[in-house]
Short mmCIF file of C-alpha atoms and ligand atoms in Angstrom, two decimals:
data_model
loop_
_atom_site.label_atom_id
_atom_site.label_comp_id
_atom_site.label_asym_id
_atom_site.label_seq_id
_atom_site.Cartn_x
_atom_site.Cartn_y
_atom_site.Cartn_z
CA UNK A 1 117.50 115.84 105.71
CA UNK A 2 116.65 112.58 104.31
CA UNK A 3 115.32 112.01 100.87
CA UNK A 4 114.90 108.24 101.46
CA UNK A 5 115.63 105.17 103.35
CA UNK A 6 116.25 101.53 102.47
CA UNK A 7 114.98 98.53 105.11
CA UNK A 8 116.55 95.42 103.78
CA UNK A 9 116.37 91.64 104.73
CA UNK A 10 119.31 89.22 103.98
CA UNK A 11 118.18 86.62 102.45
CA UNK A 12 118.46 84.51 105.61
CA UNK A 13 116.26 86.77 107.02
CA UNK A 14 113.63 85.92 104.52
CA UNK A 15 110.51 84.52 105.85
CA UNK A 16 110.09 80.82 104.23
CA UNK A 17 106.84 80.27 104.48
CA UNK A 18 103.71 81.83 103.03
CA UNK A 19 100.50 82.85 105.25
CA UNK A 20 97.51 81.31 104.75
CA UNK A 21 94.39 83.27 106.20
CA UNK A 22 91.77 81.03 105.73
CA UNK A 23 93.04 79.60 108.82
CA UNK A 24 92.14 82.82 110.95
CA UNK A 25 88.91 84.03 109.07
CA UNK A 26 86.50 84.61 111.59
CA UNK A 27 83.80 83.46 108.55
CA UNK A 28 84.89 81.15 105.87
CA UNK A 29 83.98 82.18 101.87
CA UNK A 30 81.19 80.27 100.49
CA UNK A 31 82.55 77.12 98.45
CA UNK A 32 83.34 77.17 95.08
CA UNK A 33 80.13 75.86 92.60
CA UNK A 34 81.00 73.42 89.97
CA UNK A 35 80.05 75.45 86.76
CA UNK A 36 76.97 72.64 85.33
CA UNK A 37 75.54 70.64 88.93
CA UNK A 38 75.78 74.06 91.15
CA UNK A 39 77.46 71.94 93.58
CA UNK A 40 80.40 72.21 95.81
CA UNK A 41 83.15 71.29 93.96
CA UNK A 42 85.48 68.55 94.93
CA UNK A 43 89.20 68.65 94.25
CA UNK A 44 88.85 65.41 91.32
CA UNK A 45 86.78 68.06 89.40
CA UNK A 46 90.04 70.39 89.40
CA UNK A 47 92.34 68.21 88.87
CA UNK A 48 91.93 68.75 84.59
CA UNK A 49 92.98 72.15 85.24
CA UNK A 50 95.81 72.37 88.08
CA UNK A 51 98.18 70.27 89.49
CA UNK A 52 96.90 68.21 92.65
CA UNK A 53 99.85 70.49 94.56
CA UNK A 54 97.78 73.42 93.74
CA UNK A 55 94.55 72.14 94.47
CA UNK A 56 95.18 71.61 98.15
CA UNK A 57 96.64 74.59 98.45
CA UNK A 58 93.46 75.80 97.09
CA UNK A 59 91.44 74.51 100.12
CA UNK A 60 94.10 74.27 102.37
CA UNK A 61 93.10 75.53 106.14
CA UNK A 62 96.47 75.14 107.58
CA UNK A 63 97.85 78.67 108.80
CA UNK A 64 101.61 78.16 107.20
CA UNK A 65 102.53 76.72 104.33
CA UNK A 66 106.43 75.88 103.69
CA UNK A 67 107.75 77.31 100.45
CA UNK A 68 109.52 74.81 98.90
CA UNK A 69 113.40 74.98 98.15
CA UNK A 70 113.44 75.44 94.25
CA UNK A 71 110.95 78.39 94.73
CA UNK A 72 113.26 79.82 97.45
CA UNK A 73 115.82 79.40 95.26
CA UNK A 74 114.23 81.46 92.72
CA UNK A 75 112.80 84.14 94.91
CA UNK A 76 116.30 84.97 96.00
CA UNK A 77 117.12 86.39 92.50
CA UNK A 78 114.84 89.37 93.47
CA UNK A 79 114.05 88.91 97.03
CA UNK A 80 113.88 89.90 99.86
CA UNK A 81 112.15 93.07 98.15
CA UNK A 82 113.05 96.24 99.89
CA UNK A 83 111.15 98.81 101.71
CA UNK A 84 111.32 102.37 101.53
CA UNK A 85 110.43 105.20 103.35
CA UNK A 86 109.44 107.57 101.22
CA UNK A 87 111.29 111.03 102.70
CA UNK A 88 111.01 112.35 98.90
CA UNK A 89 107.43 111.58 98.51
CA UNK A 90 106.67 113.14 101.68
CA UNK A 91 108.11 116.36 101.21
CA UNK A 92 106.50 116.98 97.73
CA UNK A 93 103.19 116.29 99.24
CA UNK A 94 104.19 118.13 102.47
CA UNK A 95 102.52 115.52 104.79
CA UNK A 96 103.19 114.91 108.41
CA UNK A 97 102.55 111.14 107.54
CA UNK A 98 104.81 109.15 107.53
CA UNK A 99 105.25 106.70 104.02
CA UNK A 100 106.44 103.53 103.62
CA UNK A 101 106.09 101.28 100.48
CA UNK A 102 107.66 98.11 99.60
CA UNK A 103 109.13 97.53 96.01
CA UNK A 104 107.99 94.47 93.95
CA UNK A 105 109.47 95.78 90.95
CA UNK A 106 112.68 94.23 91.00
CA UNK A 107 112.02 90.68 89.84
CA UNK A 108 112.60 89.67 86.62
CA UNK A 109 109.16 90.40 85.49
CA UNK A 110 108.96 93.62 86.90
CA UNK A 111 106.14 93.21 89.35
CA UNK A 112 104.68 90.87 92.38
CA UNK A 113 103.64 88.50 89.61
CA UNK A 114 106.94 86.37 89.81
CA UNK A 115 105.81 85.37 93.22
CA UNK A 116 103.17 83.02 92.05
CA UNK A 117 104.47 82.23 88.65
CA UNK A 118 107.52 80.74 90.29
CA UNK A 119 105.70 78.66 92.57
CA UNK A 120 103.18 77.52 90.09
CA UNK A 121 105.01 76.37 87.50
CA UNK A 122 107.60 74.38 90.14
CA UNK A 123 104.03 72.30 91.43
CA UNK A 124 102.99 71.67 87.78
CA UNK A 125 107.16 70.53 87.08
CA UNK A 126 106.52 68.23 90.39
CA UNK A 127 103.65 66.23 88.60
CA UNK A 128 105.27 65.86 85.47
CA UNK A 129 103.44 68.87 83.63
CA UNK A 130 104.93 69.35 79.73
CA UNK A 131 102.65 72.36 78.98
CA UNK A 132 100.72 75.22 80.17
CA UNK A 133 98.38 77.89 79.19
CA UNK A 134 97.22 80.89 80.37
CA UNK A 135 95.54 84.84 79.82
CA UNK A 136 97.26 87.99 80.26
CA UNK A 137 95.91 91.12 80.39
CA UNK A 138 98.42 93.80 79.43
CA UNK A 139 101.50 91.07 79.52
CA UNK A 140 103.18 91.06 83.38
CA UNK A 141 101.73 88.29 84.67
CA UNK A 142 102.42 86.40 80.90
CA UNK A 143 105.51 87.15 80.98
CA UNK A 144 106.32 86.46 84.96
CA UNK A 145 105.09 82.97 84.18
CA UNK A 146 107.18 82.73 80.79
CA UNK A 147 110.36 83.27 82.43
CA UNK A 148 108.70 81.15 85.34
CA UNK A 149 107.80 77.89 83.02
CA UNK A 150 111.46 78.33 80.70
CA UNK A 151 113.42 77.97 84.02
CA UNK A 152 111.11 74.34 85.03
CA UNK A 153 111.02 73.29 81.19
CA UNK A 154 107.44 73.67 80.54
CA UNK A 155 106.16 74.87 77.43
CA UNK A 156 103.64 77.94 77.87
CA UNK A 157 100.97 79.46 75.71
CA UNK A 158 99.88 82.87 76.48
CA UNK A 159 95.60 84.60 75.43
CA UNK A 160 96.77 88.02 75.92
CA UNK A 161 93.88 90.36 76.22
CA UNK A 162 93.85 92.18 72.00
CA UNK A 163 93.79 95.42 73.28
CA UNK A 164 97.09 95.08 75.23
CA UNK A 165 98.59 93.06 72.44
CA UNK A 166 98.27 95.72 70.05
CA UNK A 167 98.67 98.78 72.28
CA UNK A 168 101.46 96.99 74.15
CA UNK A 169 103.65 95.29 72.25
CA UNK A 170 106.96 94.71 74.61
CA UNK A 171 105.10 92.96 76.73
CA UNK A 172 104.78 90.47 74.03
CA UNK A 173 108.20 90.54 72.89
CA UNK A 174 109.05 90.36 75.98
CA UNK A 175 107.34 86.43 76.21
CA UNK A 176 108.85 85.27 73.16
CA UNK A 177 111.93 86.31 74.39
CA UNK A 178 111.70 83.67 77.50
CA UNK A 179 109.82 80.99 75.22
CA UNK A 180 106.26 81.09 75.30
CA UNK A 181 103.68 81.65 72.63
CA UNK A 182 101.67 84.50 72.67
CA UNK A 183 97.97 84.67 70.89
CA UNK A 184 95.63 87.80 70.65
CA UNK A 185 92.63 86.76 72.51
CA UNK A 186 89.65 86.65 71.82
CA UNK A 187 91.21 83.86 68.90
CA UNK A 188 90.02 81.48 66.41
CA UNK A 189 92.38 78.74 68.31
CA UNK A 190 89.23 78.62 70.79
CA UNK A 191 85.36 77.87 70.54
CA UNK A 192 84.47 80.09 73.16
CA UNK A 193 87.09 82.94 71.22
CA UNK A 194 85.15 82.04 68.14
CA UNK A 195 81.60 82.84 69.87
CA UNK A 196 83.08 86.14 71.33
CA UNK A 197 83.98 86.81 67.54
CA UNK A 198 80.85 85.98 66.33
CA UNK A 199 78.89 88.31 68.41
CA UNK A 200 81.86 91.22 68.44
CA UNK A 201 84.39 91.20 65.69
CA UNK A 202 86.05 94.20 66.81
CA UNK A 203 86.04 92.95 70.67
CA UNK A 204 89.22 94.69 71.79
CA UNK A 205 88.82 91.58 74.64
CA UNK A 206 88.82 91.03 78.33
CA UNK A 207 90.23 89.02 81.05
CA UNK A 208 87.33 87.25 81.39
CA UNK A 209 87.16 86.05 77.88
CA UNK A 210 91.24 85.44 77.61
CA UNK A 211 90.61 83.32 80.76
CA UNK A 212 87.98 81.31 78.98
CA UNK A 213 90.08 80.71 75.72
CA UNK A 214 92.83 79.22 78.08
CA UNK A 215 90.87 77.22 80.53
CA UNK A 216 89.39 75.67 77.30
CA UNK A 217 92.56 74.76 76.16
CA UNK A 218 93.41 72.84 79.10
CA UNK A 219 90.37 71.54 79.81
CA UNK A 220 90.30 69.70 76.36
CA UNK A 221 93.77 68.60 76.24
CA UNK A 222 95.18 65.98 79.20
CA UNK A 223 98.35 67.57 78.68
CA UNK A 224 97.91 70.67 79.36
CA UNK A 225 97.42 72.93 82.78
CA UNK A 226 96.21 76.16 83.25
CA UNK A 227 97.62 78.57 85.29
CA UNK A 228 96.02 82.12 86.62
CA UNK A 229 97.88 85.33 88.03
CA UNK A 230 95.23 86.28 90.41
CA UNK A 231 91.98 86.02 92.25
CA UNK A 232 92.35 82.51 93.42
CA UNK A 233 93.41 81.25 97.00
CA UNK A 234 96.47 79.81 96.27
CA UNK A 235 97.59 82.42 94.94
CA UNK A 236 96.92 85.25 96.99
CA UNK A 237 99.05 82.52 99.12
CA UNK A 238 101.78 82.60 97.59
CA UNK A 239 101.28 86.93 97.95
CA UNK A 240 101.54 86.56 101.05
CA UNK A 241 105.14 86.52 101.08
CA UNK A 242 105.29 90.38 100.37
CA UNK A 243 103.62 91.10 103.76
CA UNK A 244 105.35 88.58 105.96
CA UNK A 245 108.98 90.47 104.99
CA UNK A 246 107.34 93.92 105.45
CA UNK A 247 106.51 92.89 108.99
CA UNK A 248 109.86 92.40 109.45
CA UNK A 249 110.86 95.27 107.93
CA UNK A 250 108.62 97.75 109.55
CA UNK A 251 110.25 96.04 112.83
CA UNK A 252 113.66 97.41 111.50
CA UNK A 253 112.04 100.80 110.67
CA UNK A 254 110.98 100.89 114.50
CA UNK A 255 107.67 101.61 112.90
CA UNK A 256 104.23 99.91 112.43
CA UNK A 257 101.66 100.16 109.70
CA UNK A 258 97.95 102.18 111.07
CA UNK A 259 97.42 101.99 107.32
CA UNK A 260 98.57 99.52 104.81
CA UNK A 261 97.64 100.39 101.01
CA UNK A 262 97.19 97.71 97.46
CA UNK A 263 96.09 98.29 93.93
CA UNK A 264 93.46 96.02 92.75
CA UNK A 265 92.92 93.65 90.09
CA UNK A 266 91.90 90.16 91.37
CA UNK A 267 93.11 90.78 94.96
CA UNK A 268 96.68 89.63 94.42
CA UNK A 269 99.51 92.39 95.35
CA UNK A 270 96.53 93.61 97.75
CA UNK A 271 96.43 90.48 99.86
CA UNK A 272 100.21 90.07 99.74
CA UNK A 273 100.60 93.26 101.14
CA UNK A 274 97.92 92.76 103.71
CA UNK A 275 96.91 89.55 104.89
CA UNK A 276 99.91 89.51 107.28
CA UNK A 277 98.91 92.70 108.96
CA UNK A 278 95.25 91.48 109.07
CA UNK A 279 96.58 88.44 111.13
CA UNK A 280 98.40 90.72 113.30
CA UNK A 281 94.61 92.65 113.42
CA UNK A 282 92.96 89.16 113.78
CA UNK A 283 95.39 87.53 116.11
CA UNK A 284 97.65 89.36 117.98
CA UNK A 285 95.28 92.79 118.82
CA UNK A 286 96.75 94.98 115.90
CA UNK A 287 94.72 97.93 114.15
CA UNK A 288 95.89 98.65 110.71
CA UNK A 289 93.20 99.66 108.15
CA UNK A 290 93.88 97.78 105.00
CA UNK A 291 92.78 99.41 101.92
CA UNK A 292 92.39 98.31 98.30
CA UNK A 293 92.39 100.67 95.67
CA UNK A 294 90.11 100.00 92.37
CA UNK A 295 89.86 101.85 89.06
CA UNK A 296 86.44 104.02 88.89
CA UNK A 297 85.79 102.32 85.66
CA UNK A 298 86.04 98.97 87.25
CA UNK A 299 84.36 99.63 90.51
CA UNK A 300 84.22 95.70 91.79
CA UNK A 301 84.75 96.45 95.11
CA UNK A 302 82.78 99.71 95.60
CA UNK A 303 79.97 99.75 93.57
CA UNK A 304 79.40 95.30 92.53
CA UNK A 305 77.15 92.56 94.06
CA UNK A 306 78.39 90.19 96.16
CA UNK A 307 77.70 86.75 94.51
CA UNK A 308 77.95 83.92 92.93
CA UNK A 309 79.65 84.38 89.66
CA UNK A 310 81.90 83.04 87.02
CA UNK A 311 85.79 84.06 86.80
CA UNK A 312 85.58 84.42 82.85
CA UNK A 313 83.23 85.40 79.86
CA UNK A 314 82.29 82.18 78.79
CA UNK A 315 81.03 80.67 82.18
CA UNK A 316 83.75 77.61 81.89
CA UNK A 317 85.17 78.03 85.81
CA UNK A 318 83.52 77.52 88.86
CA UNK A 319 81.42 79.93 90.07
CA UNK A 320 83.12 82.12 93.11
CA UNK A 321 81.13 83.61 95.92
CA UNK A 322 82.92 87.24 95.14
CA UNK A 323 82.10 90.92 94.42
CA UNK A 324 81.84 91.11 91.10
CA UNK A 325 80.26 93.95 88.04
CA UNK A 326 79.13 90.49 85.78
CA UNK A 327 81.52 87.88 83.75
CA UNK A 328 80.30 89.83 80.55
CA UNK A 329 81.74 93.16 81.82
CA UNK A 330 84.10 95.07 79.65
CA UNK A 331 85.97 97.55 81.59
CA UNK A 332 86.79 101.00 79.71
CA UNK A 333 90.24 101.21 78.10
CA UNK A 334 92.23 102.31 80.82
CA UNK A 335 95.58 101.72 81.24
CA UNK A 336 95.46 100.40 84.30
CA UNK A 337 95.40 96.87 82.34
CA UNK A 338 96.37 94.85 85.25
CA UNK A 339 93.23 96.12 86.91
CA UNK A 340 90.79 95.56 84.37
CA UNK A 341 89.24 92.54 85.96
CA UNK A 342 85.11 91.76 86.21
CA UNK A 343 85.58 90.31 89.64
CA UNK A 344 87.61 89.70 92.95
CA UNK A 345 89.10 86.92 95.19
CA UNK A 346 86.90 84.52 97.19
CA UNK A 347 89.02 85.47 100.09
CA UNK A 348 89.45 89.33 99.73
CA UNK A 349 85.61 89.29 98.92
CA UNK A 350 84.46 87.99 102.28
CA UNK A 351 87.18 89.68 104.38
CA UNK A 352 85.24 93.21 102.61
CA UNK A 353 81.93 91.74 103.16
CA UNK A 354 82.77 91.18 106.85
CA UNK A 355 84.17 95.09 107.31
CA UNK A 356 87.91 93.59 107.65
CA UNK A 357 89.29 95.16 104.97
CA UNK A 358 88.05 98.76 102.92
CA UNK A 359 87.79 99.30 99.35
CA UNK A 360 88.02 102.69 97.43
CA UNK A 361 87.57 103.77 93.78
CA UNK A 362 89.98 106.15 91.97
CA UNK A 363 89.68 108.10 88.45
CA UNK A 364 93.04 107.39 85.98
CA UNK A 365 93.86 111.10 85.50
CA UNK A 366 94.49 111.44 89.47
CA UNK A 367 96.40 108.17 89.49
CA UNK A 368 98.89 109.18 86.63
CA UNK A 369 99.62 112.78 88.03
CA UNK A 370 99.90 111.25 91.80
CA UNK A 371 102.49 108.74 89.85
CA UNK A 372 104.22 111.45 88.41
CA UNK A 373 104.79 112.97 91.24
CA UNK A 374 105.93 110.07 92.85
CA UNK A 375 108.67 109.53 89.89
CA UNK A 376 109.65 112.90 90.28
CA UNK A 377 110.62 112.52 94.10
CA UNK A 378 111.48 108.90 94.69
CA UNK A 379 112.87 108.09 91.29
CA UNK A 380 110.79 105.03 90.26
CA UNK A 381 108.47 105.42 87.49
CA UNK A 382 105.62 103.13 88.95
CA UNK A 383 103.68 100.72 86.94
CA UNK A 384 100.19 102.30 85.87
CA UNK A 385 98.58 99.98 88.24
CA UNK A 386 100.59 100.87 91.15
CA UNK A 387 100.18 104.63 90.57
CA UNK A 388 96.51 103.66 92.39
CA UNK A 389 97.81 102.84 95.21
CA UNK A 390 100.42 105.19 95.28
CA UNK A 391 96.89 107.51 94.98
CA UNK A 392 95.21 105.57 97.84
CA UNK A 393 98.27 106.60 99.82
CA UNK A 394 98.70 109.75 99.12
CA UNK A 395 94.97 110.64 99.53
CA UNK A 396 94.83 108.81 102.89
CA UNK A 397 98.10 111.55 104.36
CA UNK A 398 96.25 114.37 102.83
CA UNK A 399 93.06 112.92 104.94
CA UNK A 400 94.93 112.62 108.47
CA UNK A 401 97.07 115.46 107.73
CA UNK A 402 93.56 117.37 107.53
CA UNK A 403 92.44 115.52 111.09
CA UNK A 404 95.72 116.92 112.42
CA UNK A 405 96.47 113.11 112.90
CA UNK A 406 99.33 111.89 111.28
CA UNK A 407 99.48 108.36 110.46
CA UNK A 408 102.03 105.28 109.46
CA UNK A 409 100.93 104.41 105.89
CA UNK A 410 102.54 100.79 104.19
CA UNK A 411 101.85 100.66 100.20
CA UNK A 412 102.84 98.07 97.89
CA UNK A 413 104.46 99.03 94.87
CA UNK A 414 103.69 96.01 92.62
CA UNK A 415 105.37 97.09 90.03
CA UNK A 416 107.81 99.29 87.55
CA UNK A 417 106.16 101.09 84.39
CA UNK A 418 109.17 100.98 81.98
CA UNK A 419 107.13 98.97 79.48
CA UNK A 420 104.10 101.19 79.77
CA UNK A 421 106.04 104.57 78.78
CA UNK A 422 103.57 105.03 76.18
CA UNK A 423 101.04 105.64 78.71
CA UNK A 424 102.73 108.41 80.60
CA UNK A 425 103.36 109.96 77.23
CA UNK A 426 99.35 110.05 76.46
CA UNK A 427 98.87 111.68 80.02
CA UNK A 428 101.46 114.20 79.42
CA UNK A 429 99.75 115.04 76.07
CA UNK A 430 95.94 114.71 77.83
CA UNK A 431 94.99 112.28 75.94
CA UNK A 432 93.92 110.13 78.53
CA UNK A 433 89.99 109.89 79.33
CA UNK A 434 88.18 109.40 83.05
CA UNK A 435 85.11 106.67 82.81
CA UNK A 436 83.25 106.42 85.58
CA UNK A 437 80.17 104.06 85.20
CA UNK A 438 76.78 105.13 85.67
CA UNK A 439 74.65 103.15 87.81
CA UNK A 440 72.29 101.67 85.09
CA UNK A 441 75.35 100.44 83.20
CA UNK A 442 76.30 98.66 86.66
CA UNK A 443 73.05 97.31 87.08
CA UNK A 444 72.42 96.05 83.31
CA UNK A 445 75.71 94.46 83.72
CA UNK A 446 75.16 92.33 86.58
CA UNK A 447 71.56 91.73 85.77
CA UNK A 448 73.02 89.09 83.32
CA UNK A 449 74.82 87.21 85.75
CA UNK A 450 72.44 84.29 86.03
C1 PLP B 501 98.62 92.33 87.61
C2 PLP B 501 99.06 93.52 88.32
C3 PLP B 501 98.23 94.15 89.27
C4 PLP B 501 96.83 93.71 89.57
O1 PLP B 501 96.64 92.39 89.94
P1 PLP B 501 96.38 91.92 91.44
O2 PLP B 501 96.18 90.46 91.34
O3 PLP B 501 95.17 92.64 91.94
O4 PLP B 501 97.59 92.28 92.20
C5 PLP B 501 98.74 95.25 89.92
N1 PLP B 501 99.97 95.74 89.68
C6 PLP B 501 100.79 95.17 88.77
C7 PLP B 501 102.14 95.76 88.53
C8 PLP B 501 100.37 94.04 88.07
O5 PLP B 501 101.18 93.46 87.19
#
C-alpha cells in the first residue's frame, strides 16, 4: 500500500496569473473608510503608503491579473508547490476520506508568505521604492519579505511583535541574515509605540500595534512604503496562486475537492487555498465547502462583529468592513503567532457574511497533538499555524467518516515548523495552556471599537 503520493506541475505548467474574486462576488465588501473624514477612500489617499501598482490591485475588479515576469522568475525557486495525498495521514487516523494537502513550505521563507512578499517588493522596485517597513508577528512573513526586498535592493525595517522577538529568536536572526532591521515592537522609534508604552510597559505586543508603529513610519517619511503580509485584497491576490495550481493538480489526482481546508490569520493562506475553488462554486456549478480554521483564543471569525474597524491598535489605517474582536484586542499567548490577528480580510469577511465560505474555532492542545500526528505519518513537522488546519481536516474525516460519507478533503499546509521547535517541546512537556474567551471579554473588547 501507499504511504503517499506526489502531484507535481512543471513549471510550464504553472498557472501565470493570479485570481481575483472580487470580480465574481455575488455582493461586493463595503469600501474602505479613510481613518479621520469616514469617507470612501480614494487611491491618492494610499498612495503615502503603497506603491500606485499595489493600489489598483487593491480595487482592481478585473477577474485575472498577469503575474509579472520577475515575480515568475522568483516563484520558480519554490514553485510549483506540490500536493500530496496524504496515504500516511489517513491510515493513522483510519479514515475512509480521502486527504489531500498542498505544501507551501518549501520557499525560502518556509511558508505561503513568499508569495506576496515577492510580488510586493518587485511593484515598490517598479516605482523607484529605496525603503520599506513593516510588522511581523512571530517572524515568517518578516523574513519572506527580507529575502523578498534584498533580492529588488530595497532596504527593509521589520516591528516584530515583543513577544515573538524574545520567545523566537531565529526568526530574527533569520532577517538579519537577508538584510533587514529588526525592532521589538511596541518601540520608542514610534509615537504610537511610545503611547502603547505609556499605558503598558510590559505589553508583550500585538499585530495590531506592530502594524501601527510601521504604518507610522511610512506615513511620516516620503521615502518609505509599507508593506503587510495579510488581510488586504491584493494580497489575498497574490494567494491565489496556491489554489489555481491545486486545481490543476487535483485534475492530475483524478480527484476533486468536496472540502477544501486554511488556517487563519488575516485570511491569507485561506483565500489562496480557496478562492479558486469558490470560483469553480460561483462559476462553473462546483460544491466544495471551504473552511477556515481560527484559534479559540482568537475567535474572529466565530464569535466577532462584523464591522467597521481599524487594521491596527492605534487607529492609523482605514477602517475595513471585516469581522473583527476590536483593534485593542490582545490575543492569549499562543503559539499559533501567525494567527494572532484582531481582525480578517475585507474579502474573506463578506464571502462568510454571505454563507460562501465557513469558519470554525479550534483549542491549541488539539492542534499540536493532531500536528504530531501528522509529523509522525507524513514526515513534515508543520508550522504551529498549519497544525489548525491540519485539525480542521482531520476533524472534518472523523465527521463524514461518522455519516458513513466519505469525502475529498484539500488543506493547505502554509508552512514548516523547524523554527518553532521550541513549541513542540513545551507541548511534549504540557506546558502549553488552552484560552478560550468568555463572552464578556468578547463583548468588552469590541465595545471599544468606536
Ligand atoms: C502568517 C502565517 C499564517 C496566517 O496568516 P494568513 O494570512 O491567515 O495566512 C498561517 N500559516 C503560516 C505558516 C504563516 O506564516
Amino acid at each position: 500500500m501507499k504511504t503517499t503520493k506526489k502531484f507535481i506541475l512543471t513549471e510550464q505548467e504553472m498557472p501565470t496569473r493570479w485570481y481575483n474574486i472580487l470580480a465574481d462576488m455575488p455582493n461586493k465588501p463595503l469600501p474602505p473608510l479613510h481613518p479621520a473624514t469616514k469617507e470612501p477612500i480614494k487611491p491618492e489617499d494610499l498612495a503615502p503608503l503603497f506603491p500606485m501598482g499595489l493600489i489598483q490591485q487593491e480595487a482592481s475588479t478585473e477577474r485575472y491579473i498577469d503575474i509579472p515576469e520577475e515575480v515568475l522568475d522568483l516563484y520558480h525557486s519554490y514553485r510549483p508547490s506540490p500536493v500530496f495525498r496524504a496515504y500516511g495521514l489517513e491510515k493513522a487516523i483510519g479514515t475512509k476520506c480521502k486527504i489531500y494537502y498542498k505544501y507551501e513550505g518549501y520557499s525560502y521563507a518556509g511558508s505561503h508568505k513568499a508569495n506576496t512578499a515577492i510580488a510586493q517588493a518587485y511593484y515598490n522596485k517598479v516605482e523607484g521604492v529605496k525603503k520599506m517597513t513593516t510588522e511581523t508577528g512571530a517572524g515568517q512573513w518578516g523574513s519572506a519579505l527580507s529575502f523578498a526586498c534584498q533580492h529588488f535592493g530595497i532596504e527593509l525595517e521589520v516591528f516584530m511583535v515583543k513577544i515573538s522577538y524574545e520567545q523566537k529568536p531565529y526568526r530574527k536572526i533569520m532577517m538579519n541574515t537577508y538584510g533587514a532591521t529588526v525592532v521589538p515592537s511596541p518601540s520608542n522609534l514610534t509615537e504610537s509605540g511610545r503611547k502603547i508604552l505609556a499605558e503598558h510597559p510590559d505589553s508583550p505586543g500585538s499585530l495590531g500595534i506592530a502594524i501601527s508603529e510601521a504604518v507610522e513610519r511610512a506615513a511620516k517619511d516620503p521615502d518609505i512604503k509599507y508593506s503587510l503580509g495579510s488581510v488586504l485584497n491584493h494580497v489575498l491576490l497574490h494567494q491565489t496562486i496556491i489554489g489555481e495550481e491545486a486545481l490543476l493538480q487535483m485534475a492530475k489526482a483524478g480527484d476533486y475537492p468536496d472540502i477544501v481546508v486554511g488556517c487563519f490569520g488575516g485570511g491569507s493562506n485561506f483565500a489562496g487555498i480557496s478562492f479558486p475553488f469558490i470560483r469553480e462554486n460561483l462559476v462553473n456549478g462546483k460544491n466544495t465547502r471551504a473552511i477556515a480554521i481560527e484559534p479559540a483564543s482568537c475567535p474572529k471569525l466565530t464569535r466577532g462583529r462584523y464591522m467597521y474597524d481599524f487594521g491596527d491598535s492605534v487607529g492609523l489605517t482605514p477602517l475595513l468592513a471585516m469581522y473583527t474582536l476590536g483593534h485593542n484586542f490582545v490575543p492569549a499567548k499562543i503559539h499559533a503567532g501567525g494567527l494572532r490577528y484582531h481582525g480578517a480580510g475585507m474579502l474573506v469577511s463578506q464571502l462568510l457574511k454571505d454563507n460562501l465560505m465557513e469558519a470554525q474555532a479550534k483549542l491549541q492542545k488539539d492542534c499540536f497533538h493532531n500536528g504530531v500526528i501528522f509529523a509522525r505519518s507524513e514526515g513534515i513537522l508543520p508550522a504551529p499555524e498549519a497544525t489548525y488546519a491540519i485539525t480542521g481536516a482531520i476533524d472534518e474525516a472523523n465527521k463524514c467518516d461518522e455519516a458513513g460519507k466519505p469525502q475529498t478533503i484539500l488543506f493547505n499546509l502554509s508552512g514548516h515548523g523547524h523554527l518553532d521547535l521550541s513549541a513542540f517541546d513545551k507541548y511534549f512537556t504540557d506546558e502549553l495552556e488552552d484560552h478560550e474567551l468568555t463572552q464578556q471579554e468578547i463583548e468588552e473588547s469590541i465595545a471599544q471599537i468606536q
